[in-house]
Tab-separated table of C-alpha atoms and ligand atoms in Angstrom:
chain	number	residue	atom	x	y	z
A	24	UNK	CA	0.000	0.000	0.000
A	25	UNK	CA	3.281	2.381	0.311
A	26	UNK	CA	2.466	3.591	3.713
A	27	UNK	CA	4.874	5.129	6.182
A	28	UNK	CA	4.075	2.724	9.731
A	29	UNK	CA	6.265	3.660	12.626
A	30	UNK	CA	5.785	0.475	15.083
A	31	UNK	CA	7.024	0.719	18.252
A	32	UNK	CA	8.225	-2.366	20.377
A	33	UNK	CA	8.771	-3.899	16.838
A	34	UNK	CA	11.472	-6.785	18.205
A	35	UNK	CA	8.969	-8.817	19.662
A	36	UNK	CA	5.598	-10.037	19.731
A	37	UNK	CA	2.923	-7.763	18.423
A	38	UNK	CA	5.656	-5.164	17.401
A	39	UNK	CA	7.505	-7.685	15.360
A	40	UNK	CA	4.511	-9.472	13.667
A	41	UNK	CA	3.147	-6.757	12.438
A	42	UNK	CA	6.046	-5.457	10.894
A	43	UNK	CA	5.914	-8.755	8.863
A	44	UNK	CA	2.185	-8.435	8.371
A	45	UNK	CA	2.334	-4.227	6.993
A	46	UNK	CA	5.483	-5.285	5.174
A	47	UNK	CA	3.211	-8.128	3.057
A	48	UNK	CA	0.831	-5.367	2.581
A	49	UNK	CA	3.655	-2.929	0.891
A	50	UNK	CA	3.954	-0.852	3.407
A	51	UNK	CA	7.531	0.810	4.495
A	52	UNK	CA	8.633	0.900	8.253
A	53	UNK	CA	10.089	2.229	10.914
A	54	UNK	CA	10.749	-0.083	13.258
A	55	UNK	CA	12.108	0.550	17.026
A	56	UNK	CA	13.108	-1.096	19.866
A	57	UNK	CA	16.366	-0.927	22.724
A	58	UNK	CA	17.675	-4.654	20.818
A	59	UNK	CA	19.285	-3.026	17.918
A	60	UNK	CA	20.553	-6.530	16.530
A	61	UNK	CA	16.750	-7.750	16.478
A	62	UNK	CA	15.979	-4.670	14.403
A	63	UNK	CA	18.861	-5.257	11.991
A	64	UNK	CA	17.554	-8.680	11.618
A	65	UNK	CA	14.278	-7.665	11.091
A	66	UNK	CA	15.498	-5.598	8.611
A	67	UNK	CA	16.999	-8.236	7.013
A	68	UNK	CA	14.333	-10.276	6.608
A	69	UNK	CA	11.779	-7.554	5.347
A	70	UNK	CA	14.244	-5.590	3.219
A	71	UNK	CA	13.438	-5.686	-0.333
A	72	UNK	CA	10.089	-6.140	-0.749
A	73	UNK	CA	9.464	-2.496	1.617
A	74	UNK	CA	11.839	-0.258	2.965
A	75	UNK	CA	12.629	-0.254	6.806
A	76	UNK	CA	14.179	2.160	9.042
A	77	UNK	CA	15.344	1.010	12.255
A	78	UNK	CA	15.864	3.388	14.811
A	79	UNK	CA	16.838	2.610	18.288
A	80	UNK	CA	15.463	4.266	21.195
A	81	UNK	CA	14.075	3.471	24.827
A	82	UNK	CA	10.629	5.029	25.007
A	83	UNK	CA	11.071	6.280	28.530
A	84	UNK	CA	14.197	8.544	27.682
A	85	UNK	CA	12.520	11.461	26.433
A	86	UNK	CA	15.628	13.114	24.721
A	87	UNK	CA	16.079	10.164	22.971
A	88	UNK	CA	12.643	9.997	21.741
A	89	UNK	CA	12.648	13.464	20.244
A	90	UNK	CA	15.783	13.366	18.889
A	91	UNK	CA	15.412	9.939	17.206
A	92	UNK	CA	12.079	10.941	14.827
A	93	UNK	CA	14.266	14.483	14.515
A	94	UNK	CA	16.701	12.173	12.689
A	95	UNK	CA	14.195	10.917	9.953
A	96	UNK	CA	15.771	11.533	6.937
A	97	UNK	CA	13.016	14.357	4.788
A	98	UNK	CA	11.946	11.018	2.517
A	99	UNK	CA	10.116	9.138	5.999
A	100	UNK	CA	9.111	12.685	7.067
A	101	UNK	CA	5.561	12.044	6.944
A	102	UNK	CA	3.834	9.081	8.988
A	103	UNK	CA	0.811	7.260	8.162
A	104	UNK	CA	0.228	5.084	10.835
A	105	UNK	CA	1.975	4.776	14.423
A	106	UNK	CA	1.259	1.951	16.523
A	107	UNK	CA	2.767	2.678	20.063
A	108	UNK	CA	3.290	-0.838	20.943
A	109	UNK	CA	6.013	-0.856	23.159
A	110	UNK	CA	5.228	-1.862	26.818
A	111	UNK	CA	5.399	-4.197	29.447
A	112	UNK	CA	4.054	-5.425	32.719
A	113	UNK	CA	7.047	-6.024	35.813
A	114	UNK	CA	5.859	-8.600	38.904
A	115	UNK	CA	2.765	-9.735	39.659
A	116	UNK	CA	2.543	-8.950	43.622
A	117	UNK	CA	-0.247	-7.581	45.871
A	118	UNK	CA	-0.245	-3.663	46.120
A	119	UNK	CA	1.934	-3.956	49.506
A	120	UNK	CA	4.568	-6.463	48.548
A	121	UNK	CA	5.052	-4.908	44.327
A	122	UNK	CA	8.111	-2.823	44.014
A	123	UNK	CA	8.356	0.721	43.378
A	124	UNK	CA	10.987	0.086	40.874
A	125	UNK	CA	8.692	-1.996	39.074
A	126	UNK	CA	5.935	0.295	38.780
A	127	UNK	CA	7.900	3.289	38.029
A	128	UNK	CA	9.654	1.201	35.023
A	129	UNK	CA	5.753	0.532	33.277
A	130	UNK	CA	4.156	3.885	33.727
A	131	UNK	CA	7.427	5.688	32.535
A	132	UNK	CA	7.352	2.833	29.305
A	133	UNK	CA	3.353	2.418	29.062
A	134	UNK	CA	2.298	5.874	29.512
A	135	UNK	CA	4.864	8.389	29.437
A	136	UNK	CA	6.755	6.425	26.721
A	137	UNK	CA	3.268	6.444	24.676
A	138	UNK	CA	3.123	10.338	24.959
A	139	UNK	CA	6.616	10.586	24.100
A	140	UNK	CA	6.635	8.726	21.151
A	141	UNK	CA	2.796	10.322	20.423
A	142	UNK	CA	3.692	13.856	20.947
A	143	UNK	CA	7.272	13.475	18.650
A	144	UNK	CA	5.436	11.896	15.990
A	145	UNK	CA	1.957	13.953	15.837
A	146	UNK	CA	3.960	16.563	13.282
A	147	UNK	CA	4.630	13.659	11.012
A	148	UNK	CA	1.165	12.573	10.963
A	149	UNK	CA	-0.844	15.520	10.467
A	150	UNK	CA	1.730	15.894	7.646
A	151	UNK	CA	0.271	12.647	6.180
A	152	UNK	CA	-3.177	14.542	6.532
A	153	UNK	CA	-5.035	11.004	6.936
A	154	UNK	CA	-2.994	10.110	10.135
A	155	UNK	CA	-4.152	6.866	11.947
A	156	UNK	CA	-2.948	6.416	15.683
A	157	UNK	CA	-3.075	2.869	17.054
A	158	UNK	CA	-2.235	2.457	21.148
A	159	UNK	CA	-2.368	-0.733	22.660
A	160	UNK	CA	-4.336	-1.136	25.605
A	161	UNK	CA	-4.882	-4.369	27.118
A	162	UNK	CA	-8.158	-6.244	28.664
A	163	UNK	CA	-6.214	-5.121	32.082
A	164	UNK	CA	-7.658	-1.590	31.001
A	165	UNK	CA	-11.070	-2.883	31.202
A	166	UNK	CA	-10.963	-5.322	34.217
A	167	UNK	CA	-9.093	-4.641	37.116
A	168	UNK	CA	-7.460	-8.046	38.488
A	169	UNK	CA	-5.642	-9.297	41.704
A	170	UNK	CA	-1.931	-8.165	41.650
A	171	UNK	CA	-2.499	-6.302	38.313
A	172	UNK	CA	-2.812	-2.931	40.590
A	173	UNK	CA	-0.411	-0.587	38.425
A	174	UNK	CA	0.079	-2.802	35.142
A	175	UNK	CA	-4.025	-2.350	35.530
A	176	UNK	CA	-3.530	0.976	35.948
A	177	UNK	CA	-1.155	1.649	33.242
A	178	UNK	CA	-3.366	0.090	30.107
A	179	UNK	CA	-6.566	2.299	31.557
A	180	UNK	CA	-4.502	5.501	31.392
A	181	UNK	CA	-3.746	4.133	27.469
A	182	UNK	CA	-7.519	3.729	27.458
A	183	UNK	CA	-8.746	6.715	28.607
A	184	UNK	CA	-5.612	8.800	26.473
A	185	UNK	CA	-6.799	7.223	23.527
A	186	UNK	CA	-10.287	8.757	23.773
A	187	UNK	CA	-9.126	12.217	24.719
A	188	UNK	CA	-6.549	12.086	21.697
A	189	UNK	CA	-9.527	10.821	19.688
A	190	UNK	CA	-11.386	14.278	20.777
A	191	UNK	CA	-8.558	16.454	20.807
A	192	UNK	CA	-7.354	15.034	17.135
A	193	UNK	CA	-10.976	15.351	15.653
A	194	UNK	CA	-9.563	18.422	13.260
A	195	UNK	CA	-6.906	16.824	11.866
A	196	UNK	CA	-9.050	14.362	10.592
A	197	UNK	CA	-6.245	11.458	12.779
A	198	UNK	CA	-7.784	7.901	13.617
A	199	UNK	CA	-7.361	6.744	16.907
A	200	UNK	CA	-7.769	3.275	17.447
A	201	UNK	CA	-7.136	1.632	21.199
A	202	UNK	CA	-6.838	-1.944	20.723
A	203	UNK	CA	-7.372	-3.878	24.306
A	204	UNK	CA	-5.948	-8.093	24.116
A	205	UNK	CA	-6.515	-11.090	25.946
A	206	UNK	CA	-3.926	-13.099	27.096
A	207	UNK	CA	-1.337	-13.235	23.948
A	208	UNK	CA	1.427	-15.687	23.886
A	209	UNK	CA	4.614	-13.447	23.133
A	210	UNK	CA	7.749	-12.505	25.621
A	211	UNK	CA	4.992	-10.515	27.463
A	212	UNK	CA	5.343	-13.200	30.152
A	213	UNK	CA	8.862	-14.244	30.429
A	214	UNK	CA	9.356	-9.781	31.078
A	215	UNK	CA	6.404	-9.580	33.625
A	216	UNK	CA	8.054	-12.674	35.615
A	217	UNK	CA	11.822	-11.797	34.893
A	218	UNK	CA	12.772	-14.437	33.256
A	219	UNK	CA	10.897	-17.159	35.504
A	220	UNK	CA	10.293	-19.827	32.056
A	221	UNK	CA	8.104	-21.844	34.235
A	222	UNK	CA	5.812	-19.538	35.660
A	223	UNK	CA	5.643	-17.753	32.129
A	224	UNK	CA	4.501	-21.120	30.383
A	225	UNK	CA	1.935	-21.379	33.310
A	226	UNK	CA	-0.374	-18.408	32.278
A	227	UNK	CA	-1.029	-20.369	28.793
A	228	UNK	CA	-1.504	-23.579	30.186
A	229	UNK	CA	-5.157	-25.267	29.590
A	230	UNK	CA	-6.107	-23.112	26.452
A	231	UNK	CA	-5.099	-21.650	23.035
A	232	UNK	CA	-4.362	-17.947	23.635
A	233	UNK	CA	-3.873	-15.193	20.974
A	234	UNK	CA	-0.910	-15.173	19.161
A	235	UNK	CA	1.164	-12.180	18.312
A	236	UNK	CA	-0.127	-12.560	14.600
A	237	UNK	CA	-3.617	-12.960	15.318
A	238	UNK	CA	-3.589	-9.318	17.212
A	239	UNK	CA	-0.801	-7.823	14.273
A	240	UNK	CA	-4.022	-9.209	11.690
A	241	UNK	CA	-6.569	-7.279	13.408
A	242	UNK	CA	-4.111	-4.043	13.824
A	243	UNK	CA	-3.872	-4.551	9.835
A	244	UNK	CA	-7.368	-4.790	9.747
A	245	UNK	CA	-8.272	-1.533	11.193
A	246	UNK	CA	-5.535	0.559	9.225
A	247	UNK	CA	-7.016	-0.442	6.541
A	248	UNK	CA	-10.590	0.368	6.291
A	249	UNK	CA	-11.585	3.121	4.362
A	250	UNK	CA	-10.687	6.769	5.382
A	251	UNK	CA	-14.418	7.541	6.804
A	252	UNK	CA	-14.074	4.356	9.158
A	253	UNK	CA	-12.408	4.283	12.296
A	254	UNK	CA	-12.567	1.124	14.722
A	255	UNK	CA	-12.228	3.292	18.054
A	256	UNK	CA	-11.883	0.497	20.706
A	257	UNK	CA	-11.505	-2.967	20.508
A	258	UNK	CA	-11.721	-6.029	22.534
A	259	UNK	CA	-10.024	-9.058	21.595
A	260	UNK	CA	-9.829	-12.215	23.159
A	261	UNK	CA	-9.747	-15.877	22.409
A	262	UNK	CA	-12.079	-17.571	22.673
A	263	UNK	CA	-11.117	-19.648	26.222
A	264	UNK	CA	-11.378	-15.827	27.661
A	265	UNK	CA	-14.165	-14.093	28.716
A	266	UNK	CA	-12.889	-10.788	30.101
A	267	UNK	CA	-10.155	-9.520	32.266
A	268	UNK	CA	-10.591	-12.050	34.459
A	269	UNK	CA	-12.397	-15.059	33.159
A	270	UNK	CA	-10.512	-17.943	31.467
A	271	UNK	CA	-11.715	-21.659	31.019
A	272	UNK	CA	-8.630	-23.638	31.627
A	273	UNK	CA	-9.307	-27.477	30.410
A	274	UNK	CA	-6.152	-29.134	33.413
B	307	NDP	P1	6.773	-8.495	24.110
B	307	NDP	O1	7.501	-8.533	25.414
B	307	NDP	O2	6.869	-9.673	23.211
B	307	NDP	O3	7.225	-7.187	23.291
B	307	NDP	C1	7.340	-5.945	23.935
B	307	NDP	C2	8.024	-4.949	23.012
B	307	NDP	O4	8.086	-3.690	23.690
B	307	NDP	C3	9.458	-5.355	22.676
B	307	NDP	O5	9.684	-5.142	21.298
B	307	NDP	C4	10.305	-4.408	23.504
B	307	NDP	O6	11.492	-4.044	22.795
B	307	NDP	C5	9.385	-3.171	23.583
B	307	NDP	N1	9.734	-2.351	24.752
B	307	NDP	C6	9.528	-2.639	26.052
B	307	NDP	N2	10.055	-1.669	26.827
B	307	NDP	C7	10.576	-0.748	25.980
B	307	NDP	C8	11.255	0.490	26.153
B	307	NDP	N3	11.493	0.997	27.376
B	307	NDP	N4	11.666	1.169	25.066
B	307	NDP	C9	11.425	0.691	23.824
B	307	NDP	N5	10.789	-0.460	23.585
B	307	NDP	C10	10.380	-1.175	24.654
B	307	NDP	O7	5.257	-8.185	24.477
B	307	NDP	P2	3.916	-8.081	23.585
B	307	NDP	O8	4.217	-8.040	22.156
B	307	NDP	O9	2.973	-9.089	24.099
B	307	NDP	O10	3.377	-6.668	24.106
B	307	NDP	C11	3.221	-5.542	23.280
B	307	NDP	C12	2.218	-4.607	23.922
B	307	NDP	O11	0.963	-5.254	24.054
B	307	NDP	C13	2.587	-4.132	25.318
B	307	NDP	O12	2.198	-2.777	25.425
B	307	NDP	C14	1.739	-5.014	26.232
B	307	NDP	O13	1.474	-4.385	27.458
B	307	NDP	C15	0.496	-5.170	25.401
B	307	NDP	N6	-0.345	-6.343	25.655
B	307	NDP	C16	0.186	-7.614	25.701
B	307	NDP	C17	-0.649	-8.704	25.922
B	307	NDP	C18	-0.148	-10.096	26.025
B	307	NDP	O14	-0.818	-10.940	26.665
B	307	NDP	N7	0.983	-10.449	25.436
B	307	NDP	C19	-2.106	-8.523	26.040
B	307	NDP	C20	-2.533	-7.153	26.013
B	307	NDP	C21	-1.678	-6.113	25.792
B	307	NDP	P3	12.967	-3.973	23.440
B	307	NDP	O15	12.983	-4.864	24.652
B	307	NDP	O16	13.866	-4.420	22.333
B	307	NDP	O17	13.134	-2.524	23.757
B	308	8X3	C1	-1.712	-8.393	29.080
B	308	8X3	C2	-2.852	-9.288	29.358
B	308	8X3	O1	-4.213	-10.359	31.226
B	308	8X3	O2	-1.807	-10.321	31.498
B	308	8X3	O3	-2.082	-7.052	29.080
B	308	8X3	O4	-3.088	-8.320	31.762
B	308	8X3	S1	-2.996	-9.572	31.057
């Protein structure tokens, strides 16, 4: 389609897959992430048929944000889509035993990294004058679980941004979709529980959770309806998962 997608969080999981899935479309990329040898072989990979732009940045360093899009050479100057994918949940303790460390790390990557990234980019997609903004939320947004607390917390603040940027965006005619999974089988796990494998595999035992492709299909899906359409906010689960909460294990 020749787009311009910047994807955040784009050497892993829902970053990465749809990186493969816009890149099938036609559509060129920037791609970002901290692992710059996952984005150069990413590039690799993808090279060819689109072009891709890696640029390495963490989210939460604000300088680095800025100056990184500031460093788009004039040709990627103008953005059509940006998914701010990036983000991660740390621990999964009650509210009295979950480190500060832990919660300062996802609100400075899930929320101030979003604006960051948001607020850098916003020039570069009113430029495209059919800008389309895609945040990812979670169902942890929507339903408030034990020892979610702050993660919880997090993914409603995306929620609730997402709607005022949908407002405040109205007059530049910029799609904002907030796009709230289920439990998704990605490195989302083996991050939230530092590296513990075996209590990581234990959240997908008993059912068949989302993949990282099946969300980066339904991201495709809504940047690419036509320009009058906008999905504003969806839910996605599968189909073992009710909610937030909710999930049929078969043990
Ligand atoms: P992964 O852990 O597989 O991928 C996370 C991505 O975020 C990586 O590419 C990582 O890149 C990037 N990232 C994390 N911290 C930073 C940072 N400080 N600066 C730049 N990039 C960063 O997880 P998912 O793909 O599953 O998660 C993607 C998003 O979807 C997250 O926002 C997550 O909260 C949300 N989500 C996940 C669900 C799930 O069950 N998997 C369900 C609902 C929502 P790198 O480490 O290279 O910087
Ligand atoms: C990730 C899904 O259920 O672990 O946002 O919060 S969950």
């Amino acid at each position: 389609m020749n787009r311009t997608i910047l994807i955040t969080g784009a050497t892993s999981g829902f970053g990465e897959a749809c990186a493969r899935k816009f890149a099938a479309s036609g559509d060129h990329l920037i791609i970002t992430g901290r692992r710059e040898e996952r984005l150069g072989k990413l590039k690799q990979e993808l090279e060819g048929k689109v072009q891709v732009l890696p640029l390495v940045f963490d989210v939460q360093d604000k300088a680095a944000v800025f100056a990184a899009i500031a460093s788009l050479p004039e040709t990627w100057k103008k953005i059509d889509v940006l998914i701010n994918n990036a983000g991660l949940a740390l621990g999964r303790d009650y509210f009295d035993d979950a480190s500060l460390q832990d919660w300062e790390t996802m609100i400075d990557t899930n929320v101030k990294g979003l604006l960051y990234v948001t607020k850098a980019a916003l020039p570069l997609l009113i430029a495209a004058d059919h800008g389309h903004i895609i945040n990812l939320g979670s169902v942890a947004a929507k339903d408030i679980y034990e020892k979610g607390n702050v993660y919880c917390g997090t993914k409603a603040a995306v929620d609730a941004i997402s709607h005022g940027m949908r407002i405040d965006l109205l007059r530049h005619g910029i799609k904002v979709t907030a796009i709230h999974p289920g439990a998704a089988d990605t490195e989302f796990s083996d991050v939230r529980f530092k590296g513990d494998a075996s209590q990581a595999r234990k959240i997908y035992e008993g059912f068949t959770p989302l993949s990282a492709e099946d969300v980066a299909d339904t991201i495709h899906y809504s940047a690419s309806l036509p320009a009058h359409v906008c999905l504003n906010d969806i839910v996605m689960t599968c189909t073992a998962q009710a909610d937030g909460i909710y999930i049929y294990k078969k043990m």
